[in-house]
Coordinates of C-alpha atoms in Angstrom, one line a residue:
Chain Z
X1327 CA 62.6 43.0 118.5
X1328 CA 64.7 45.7 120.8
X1329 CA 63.0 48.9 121.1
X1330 CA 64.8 51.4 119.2
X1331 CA 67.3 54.2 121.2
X1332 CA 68.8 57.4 120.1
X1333 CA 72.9 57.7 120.7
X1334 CA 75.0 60.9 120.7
X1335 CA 77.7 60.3 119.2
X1336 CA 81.3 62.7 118.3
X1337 CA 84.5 61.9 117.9
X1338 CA 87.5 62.3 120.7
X1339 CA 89.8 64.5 120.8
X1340 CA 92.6 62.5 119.0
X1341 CA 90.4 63.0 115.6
X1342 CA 89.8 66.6 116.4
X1343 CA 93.3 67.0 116.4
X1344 CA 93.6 66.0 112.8
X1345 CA 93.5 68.7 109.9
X1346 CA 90.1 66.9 109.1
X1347 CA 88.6 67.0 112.6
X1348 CA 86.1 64.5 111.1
X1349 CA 85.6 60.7 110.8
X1350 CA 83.9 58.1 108.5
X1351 CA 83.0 55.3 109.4
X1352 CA 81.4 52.4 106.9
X1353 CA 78.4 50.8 108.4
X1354 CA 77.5 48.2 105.8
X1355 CA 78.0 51.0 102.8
X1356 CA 76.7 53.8 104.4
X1357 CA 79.4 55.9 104.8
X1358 CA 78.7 58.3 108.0
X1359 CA 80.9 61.6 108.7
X1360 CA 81.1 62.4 112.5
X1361 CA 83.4 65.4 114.0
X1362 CA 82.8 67.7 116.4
X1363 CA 79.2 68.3 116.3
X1364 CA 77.3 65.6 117.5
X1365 CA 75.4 62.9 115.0
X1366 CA 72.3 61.3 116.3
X1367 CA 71.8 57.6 115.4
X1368 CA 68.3 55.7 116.1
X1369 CA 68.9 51.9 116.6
X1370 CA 68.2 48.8 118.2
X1371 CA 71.3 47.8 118.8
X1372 CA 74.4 49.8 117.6
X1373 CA 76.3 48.4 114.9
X1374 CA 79.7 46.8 116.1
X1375 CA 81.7 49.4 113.4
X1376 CA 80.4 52.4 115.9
X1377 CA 80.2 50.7 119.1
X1378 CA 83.8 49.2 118.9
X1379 CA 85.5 52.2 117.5
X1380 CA 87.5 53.7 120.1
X1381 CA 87.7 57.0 118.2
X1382 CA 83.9 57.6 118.6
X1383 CA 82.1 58.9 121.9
X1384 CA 79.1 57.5 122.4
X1385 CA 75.8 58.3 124.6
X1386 CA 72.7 57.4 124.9
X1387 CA 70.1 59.8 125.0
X1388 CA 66.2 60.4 125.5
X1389 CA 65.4 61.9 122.7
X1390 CA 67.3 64.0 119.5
X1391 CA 67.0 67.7 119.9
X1392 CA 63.8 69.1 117.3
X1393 CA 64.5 69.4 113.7
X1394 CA 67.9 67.3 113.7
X1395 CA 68.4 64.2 111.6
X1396 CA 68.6 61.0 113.0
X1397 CA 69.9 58.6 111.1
X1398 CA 68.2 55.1 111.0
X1399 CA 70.1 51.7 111.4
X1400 CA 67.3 49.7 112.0
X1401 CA 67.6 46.3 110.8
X1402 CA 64.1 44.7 109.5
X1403 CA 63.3 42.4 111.6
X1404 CA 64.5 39.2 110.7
X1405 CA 61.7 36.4 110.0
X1406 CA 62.5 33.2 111.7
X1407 CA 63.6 30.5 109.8
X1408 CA 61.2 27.8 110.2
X1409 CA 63.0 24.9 112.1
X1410 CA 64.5 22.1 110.2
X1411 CA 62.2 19.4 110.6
X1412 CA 63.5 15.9 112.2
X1413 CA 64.1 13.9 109.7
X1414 CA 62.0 10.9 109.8
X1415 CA 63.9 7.8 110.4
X1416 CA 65.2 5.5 107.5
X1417 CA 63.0 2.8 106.8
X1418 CA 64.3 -0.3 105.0
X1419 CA 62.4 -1.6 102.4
X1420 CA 61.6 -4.8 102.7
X1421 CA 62.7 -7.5 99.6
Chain O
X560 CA 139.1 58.2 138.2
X561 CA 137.5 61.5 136.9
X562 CA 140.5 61.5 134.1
X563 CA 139.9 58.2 133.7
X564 CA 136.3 58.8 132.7
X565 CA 137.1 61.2 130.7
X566 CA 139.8 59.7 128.8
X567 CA 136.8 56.8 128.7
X568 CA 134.0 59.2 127.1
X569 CA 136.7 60.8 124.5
X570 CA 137.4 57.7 122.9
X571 CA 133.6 56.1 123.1
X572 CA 131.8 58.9 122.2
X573 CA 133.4 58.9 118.8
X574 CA 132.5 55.3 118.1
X575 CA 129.4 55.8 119.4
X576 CA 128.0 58.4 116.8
X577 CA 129.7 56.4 113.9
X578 CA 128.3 53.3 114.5
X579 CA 124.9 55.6 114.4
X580 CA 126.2 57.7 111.2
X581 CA 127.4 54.3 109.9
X582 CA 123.9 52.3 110.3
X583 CA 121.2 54.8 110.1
X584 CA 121.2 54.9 106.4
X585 CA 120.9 51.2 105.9
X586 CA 117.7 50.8 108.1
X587 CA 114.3 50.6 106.8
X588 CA 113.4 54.4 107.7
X589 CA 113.7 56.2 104.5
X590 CA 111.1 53.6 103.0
X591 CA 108.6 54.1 105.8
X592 CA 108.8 57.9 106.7
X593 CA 109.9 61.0 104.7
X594 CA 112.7 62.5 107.2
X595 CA 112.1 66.4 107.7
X596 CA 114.9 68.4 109.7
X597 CA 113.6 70.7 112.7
X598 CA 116.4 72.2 114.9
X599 CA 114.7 74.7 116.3
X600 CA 113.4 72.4 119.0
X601 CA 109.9 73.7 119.3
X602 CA 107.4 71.5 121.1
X603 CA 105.4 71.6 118.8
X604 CA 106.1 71.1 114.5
X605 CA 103.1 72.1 112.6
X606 CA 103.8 71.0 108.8
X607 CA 102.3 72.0 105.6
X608 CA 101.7 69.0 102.9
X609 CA 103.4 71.9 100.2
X610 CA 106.1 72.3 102.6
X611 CA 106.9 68.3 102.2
X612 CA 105.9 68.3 98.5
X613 CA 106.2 71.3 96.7
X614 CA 104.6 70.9 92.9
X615 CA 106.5 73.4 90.0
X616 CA 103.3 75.7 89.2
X617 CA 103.4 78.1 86.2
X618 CA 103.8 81.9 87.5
X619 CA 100.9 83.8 86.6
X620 CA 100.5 87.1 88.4
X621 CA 101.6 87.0 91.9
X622 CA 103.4 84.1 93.3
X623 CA 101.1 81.5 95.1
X624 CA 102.5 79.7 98.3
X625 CA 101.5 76.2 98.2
X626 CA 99.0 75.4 100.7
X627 CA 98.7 71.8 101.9
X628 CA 95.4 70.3 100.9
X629 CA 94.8 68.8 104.2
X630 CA 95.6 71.7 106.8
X631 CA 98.4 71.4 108.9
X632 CA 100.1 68.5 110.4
X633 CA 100.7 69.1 114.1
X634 CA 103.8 66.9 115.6
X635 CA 104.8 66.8 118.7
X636 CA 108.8 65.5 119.4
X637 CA 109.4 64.0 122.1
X638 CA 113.0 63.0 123.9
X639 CA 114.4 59.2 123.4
X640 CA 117.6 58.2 125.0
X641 CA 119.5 55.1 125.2
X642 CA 121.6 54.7 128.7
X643 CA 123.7 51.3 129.5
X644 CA 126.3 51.6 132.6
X645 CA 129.2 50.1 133.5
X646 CA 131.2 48.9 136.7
X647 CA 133.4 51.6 138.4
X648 CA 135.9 48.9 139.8
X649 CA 136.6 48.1 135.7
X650 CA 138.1 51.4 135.8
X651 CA 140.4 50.0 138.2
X652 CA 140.8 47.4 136.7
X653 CA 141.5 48.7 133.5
X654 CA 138.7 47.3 131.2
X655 CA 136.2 49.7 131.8
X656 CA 137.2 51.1 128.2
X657 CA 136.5 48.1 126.6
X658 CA 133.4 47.9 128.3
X659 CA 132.3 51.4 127.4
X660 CA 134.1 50.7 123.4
X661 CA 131.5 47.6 123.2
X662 CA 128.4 49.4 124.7
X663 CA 128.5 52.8 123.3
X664 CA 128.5 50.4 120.0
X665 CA 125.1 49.0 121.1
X666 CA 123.9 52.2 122.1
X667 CA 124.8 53.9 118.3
X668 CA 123.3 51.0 116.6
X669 CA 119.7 51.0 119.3
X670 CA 119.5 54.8 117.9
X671 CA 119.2 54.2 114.2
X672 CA 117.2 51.0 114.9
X673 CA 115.1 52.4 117.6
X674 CA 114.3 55.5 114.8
X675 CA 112.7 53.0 112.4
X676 CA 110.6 51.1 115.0
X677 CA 109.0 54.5 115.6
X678 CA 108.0 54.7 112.2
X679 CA 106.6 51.5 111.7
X680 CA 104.4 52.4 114.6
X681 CA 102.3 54.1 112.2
X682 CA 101.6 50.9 110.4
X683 CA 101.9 47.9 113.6
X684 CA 99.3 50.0 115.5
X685 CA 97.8 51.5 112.3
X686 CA 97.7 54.5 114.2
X687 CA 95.0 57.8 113.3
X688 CA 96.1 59.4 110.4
X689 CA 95.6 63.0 108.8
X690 CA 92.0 62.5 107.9
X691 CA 90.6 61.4 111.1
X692 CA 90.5 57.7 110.3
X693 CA 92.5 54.5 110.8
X694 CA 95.9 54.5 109.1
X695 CA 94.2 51.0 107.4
X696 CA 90.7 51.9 107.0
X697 CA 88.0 52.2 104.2
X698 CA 86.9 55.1 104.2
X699 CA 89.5 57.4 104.1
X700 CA 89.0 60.2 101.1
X701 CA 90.7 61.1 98.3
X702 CA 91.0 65.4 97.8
X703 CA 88.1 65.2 95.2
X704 CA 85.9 63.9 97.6
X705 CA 85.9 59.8 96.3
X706 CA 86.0 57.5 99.0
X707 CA 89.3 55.2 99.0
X708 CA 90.5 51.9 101.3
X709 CA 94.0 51.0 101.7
X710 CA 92.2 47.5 103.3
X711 CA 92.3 44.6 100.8
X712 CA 90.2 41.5 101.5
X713 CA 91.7 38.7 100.1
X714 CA 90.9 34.6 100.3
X715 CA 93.4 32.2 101.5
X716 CA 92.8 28.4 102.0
X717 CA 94.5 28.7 105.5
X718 CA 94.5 32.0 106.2
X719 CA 97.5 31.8 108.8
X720 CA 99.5 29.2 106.1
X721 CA 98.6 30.8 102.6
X722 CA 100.5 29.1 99.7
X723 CA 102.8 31.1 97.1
X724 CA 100.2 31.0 94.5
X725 CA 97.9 33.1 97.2
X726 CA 100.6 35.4 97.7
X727 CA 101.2 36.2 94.5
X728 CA 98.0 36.7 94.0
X729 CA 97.3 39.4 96.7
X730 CA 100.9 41.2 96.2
X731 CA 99.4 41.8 92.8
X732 CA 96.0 42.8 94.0
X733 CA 97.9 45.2 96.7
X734 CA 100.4 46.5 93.8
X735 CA 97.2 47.4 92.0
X736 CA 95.6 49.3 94.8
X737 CA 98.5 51.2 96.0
X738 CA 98.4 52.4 92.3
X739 CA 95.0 53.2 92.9
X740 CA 95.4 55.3 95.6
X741 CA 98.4 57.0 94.2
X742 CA 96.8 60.3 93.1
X743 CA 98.3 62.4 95.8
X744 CA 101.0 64.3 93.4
X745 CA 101.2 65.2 90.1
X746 CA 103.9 63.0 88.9
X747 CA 104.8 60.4 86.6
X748 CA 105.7 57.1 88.7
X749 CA 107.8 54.3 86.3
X750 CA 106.8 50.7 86.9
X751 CA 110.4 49.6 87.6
X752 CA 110.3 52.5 90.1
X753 CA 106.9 51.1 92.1
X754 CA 109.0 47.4 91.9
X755 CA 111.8 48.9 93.6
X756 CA 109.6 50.6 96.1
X757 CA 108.2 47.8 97.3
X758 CA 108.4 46.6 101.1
X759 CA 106.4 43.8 102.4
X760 CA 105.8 43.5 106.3
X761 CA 105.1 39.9 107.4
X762 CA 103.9 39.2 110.7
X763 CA 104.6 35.3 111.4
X764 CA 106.5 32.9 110.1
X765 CA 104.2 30.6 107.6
X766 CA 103.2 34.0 105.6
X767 CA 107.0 35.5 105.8
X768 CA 107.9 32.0 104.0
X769 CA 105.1 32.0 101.2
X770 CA 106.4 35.5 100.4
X771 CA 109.9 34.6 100.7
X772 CA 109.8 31.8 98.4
X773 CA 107.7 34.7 96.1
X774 CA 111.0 36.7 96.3
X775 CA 113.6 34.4 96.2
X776 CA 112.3 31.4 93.5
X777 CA 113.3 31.5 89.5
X778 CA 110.2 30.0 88.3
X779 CA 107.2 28.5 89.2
X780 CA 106.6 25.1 86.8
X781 CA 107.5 26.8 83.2
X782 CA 106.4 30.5 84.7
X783 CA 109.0 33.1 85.1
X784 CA 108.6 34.3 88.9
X785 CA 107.8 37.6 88.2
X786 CA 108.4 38.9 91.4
X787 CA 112.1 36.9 91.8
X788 CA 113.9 40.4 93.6
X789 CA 111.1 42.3 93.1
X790 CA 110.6 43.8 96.7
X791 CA 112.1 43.7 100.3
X792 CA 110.7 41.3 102.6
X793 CA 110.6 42.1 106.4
X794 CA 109.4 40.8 109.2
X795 CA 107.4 42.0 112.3
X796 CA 108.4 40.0 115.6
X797 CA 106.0 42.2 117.7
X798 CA 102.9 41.8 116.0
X799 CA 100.1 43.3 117.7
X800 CA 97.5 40.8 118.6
X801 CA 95.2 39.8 115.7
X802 CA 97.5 41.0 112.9
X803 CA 99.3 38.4 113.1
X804 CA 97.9 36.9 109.6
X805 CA 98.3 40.6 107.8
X806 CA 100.7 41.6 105.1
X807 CA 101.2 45.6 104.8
X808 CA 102.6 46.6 102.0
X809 CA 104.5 49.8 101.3
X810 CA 105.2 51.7 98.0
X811 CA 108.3 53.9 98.6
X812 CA 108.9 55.4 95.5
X813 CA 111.7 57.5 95.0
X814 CA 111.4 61.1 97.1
X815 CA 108.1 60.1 97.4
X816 CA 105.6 60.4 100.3
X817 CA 106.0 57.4 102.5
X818 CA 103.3 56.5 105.9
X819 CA 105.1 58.4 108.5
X820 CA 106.5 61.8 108.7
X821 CA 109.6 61.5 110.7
X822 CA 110.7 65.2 112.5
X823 CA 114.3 65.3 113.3
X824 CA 114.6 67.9 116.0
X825 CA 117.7 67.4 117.3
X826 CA 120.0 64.1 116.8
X827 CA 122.0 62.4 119.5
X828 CA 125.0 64.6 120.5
X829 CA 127.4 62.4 121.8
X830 CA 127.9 60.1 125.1
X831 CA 126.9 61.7 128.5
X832 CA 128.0 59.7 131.8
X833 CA 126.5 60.5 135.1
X834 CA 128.9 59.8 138.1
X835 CA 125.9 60.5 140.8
X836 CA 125.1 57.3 140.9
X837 CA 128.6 55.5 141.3
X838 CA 129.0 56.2 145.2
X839 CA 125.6 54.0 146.0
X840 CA 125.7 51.4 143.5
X841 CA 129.5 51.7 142.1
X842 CA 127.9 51.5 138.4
X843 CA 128.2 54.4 136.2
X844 CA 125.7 55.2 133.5
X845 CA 126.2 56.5 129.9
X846 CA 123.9 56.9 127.4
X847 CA 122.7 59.1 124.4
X848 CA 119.7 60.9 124.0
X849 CA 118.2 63.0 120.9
X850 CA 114.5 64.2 120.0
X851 CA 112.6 62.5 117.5
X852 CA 108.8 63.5 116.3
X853 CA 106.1 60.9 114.2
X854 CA 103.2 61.1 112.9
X855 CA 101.1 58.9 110.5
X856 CA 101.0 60.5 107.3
X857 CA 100.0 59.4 103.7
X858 CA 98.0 56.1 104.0
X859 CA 98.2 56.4 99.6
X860 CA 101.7 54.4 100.1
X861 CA 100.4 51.4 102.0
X862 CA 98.0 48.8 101.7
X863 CA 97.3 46.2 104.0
X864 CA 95.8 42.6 102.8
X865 CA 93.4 41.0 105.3
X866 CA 93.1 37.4 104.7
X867 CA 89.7 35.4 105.6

């Protein structure tokens, strides 16, 4: 499994433009608000909704200043599925 | 040949802005954007919602000025000109005025089609809306706080070749969203008004022919066809890449709020030639220019379907 990292992340300044100044974005039903102040995320690997959204600017970073939330997306890791085994070769019964 | 320019520009000019007068209210832009007059030019137009959509309100005590519930909408216009040219030696000649007639015809009509294109930006590049997110996106907000999507997933067999039993089906499902969403006013919206709102954007030609045989057959086996003339059908040439399988679909009801706001700050004036030019390369341009402002607006009043 990836070890873990902690991202920055804010929105540009197209969204801070907006009345709202803030954005939402979906990460398999959690619904995360991000805006001006930055939002620290702990993961192994970012999830493609926040890593692909051009809106977002992202950093990674040491460690989250003392007594912010970070929010988790760690994924448990996933168990390997044991491997198909070779099926064994058709045998013909004999008559 | 400065008369003769002139004499040119007095009669094209005219046909110029009525070709524009004549065609802009036909075009597609009063069911994508809500039109809002600016003159005063500003570079900058900040709108209230209230401004667009004020609400009666029972007078109790002092008068209340309708604040938008979303802060204000900051719009920036920006200048758009159309500019064709023509030979010098026609002038001479003596068919520079047919020249100019047939051009500054071209250049009225590019205006009021060029105006809509704008607008549809908002929904081809589903540009950043209002509340900081996509213009298509699922998590945009509703004023009570609920979370809302103007995305709906639907299933097609092929999803670049769906059949019109799957379009049906997701013109419904959109229909039903879109009056899902449509909380933004306090108002009473008929059904025959939503059916005559309706514009569906296509994006290639297998989908525009699924939905076109939606709007154009009598029946399907002994089933009415519900949705015979039921909404307009247009097509997107310019897809951008990877939409190309998407439907968006727009409910303009009457003096409604549409996707775009669209800030007239000042419309074209008239033909302008420039002679500058003529003495290098002989041609002389013409053209009309005018100062237009968009922004994406109310994503309530559009769905798009996403087929897997």
């Amino acid at each position: 499994m990836k070890e873990p990292k902690i991202y920055k992340i804010r929105v540009t300044g197209e969204v801070l433009e907006t009345p709202n100044a803030t954005r939402r974005v979906d990460v398999d039903g959690q619904v995360v608000t991000f805006g001006r102040e930055p939002v620290y995320v702990r993961a192994a690997e970012l999830p493609p909704q926040l890593a692909d959204d051009p809106y977002l600017r992202i950093e990674m970073v040491d460690s989250a200043p003392p007594d912010v939330e970070v929010i988790e997306f760690l994924k448990p890791e996933r168990v390997q599925d044991p491997a198909p085994t070779a099926a064994a070769p058709a045998t013909r019964k004999r008559s | 040949m400065l008369s003769d320019l002139k004499s040119i520009a007095v009669r094209a000019t005219p046909i110029a802005l009525d070709i524009y007068d004549k065609t802009d209210p036909t075009t597609l832009l009063p069911f994508v954007a809500v039109v809002v007059s600016d003159p005063s030019l500003a570079e900058e137009v900040n709108l209230e919602w209230a401004a667009v959509f004020p609400e009666l309100r029972k007078w109790i005590g002092d008068r209340v000025a309708q604040q938008g519930f979303a802060g204000k909408l900051k719009i920036r216009p920006e200048l758009y000109e159309v500019t064709l040219d023509f030979d010098s030696i026609d002038i001479e000649r003596g068919t520079a005025l047919i020249q100019a007639t047939e051009k500054a015809t071209r250049i009225g009509r590019a205006f009021a089609v060029g105006k809509v294109l704008l607008a549809y930006r908002v929904l081809r590049e589903n540009q950043l809306t209002y509340d900081g997110q996509d213009f298509f996106d699922n998590a945009h907000q509703h004023p009570d706080g609920t979370l809302a999507s103007n995305l709906v997933n639907v299933v097609r067999a092929d999803p670049a070749a769906p059949d019109v039993i799957e379009v049906r089906d997701e013109l419904s499902a959109a229909v039903d969203r879109l009056m899902a969403n449509s909380i933004l006013r306090d108002e009473l919206v008929r059904s025959d008004e939503v059916r005559k709102g309706l514009v569906v954007f296509v994006r290639s030609q297998k989908v525009w022919s699924a939905y076109e045989k939606l709007r154009t057959e009598k029946s399907f086996g002994a089933d009415p066809n519900l949705w015979q003339n039921a909404f307009e059908l247009v097509r997107d040439f310019r897809p951008k890449v990877g939409t190309e399988n998407t439907v968006d679909v727009v409910l303009a009801t009457p003096n409604g709020p549409r996707p775009a706001i669209f800030v007239v700050s000042r419309e074209p004036q008239g033909l302008k030639f420039d002679q500058s030019k003529e003495f290098a390369s002989r041609y002389i341009p013409f053209g009309m220019d005018a100062m237009y402002g968009v922004t994406p607006a109310f994503w309530q009043t559009a769905v798009r379907v996403l087929p897997t």
